[in-house]
Amino acid sequence: MVAMTTTAPRRRSRLPLIAAVVVIALVAALIGGEVYARNRVSQCLATQFQNDLGSKVDVDLGWQPVLLSLVTKSFSSVDISSDDSRFGPAQDMQVRATVNDVDLETSETSGGTIGSSDADVTWSTDGILATLQQQGIGGVVSGVTADPGAGTLRFDIVGGLAALTVEPVVAGDRIEVRTVDASILGFGIPTDLADSVVGVLTDSLTTFPLGMTPDTLTVTDSGIDLTLSGGQYQIPPAQADSGEQALSC
């Protein structure tokens, strides 16, 4: 009888410990699953969006739980950033974008849809100069200076012997680059050179990611700041590059 009275309490005392172990195991499984889901979804979204941004992107899913979203393939909002985006010929554009109502249900012709988007874009004078150099004009253009007071960009030609000043402005749903002054020692510089610079700038500020269009353009001390926004957009199907297989969500 003594043995029976001592064994029962011991068995009962183990129940809370077993329950605690089960709870810890379940929590660990949920955390592990969430980490896996976040990594997979981040890679998937990066693959989907990097084609439009022209470079590798970083994806921030915020605090929203991803396990359920991985099943539904729907996300309320996603933050995307890139420090080396290329729109057309543009080099070294910095982009911070937010896309809303993301649905990654894919098909042969679509990588999913987004409901709306907005972005802040920074294009430095160094990036503008690098773009001109990439397009073969850098040997003539020796420097780029921004004048926020006038809202203009000045391009020094042949070490400053000549100058081209342009004014980029938002006109409707696009950006126009207007020539303000083009002179060399008081005389006009060759039209072809001015047109080439303006053409590269225009091409760089014509097509933006995710179907967005420009809302504002501000010339700052260091370059150009843009704000963009867009509505519903169909994401192109992900393409593998450099032999790397595109990740499916």
Tab-separated table of N, CA, C and O in Angstrom, residues 18 29 54 88 92 120 136 160 181 232:
chain	number	residue	atom	x	y	z
A	18	ILE	N	5.511	17.460	-18.750
A	18	ILE	CA	5.261	16.965	-20.100
A	18	ILE	C	4.515	18.010	-20.919
A	18	ILE	O	4.832	18.261	-22.092
A	29	ALA	N	8.513	24.827	-33.140
A	29	ALA	CA	8.135	24.443	-34.497
A	29	ALA	C	7.525	25.625	-35.240
A	29	ALA	O	7.815	25.857	-36.420
A	54	GLY	N	16.029	46.244	-62.064
A	54	GLY	CA	17.292	46.182	-62.779
A	54	GLY	C	18.476	45.797	-61.933
A	54	GLY	O	19.623	45.944	-62.365
A	88	GLY	N	16.309	52.155	-67.531
A	88	GLY	CA	16.915	52.503	-68.805
A	88	GLY	C	18.422	52.527	-68.646
A	88	GLY	O	19.015	51.638	-68.039
A	92	ASP	N	23.220	53.598	-60.664
A	92	ASP	CA	23.338	53.982	-59.251
A	92	ASP	C	22.140	54.769	-58.734
A	92	ASP	O	22.290	55.744	-57.993
A	120	ASP	N	10.331	56.161	-53.268
A	120	ASP	CA	11.227	57.313	-53.213
A	120	ASP	C	12.500	56.918	-53.952
A	120	ASP	O	13.095	55.874	-53.662
A	136	GLY	N	29.149	56.757	-73.063
A	136	GLY	CA	30.177	57.266	-73.946
A	136	GLY	C	30.292	58.770	-74.006
A	136	GLY	O	31.007	59.310	-74.859
A	160	GLY	N	35.156	72.415	-67.888
A	160	GLY	CA	34.542	73.670	-67.491
A	160	GLY	C	34.649	74.769	-68.528
A	160	GLY	O	34.164	75.891	-68.306
A	181	ASP	N	20.434	76.454	-70.692
A	181	ASP	CA	21.559	77.189	-71.272
A	181	ASP	C	22.577	76.191	-71.803
A	181	ASP	O	22.832	75.153	-71.174
A	232	GLN	N	-2.862	49.313	-59.845
A	232	GLN	CA	-2.810	47.857	-60.027
A	232	GLN	C	-1.810	47.502	-61.125
A	232	GLN	O	-1.754	48.158	-62.168
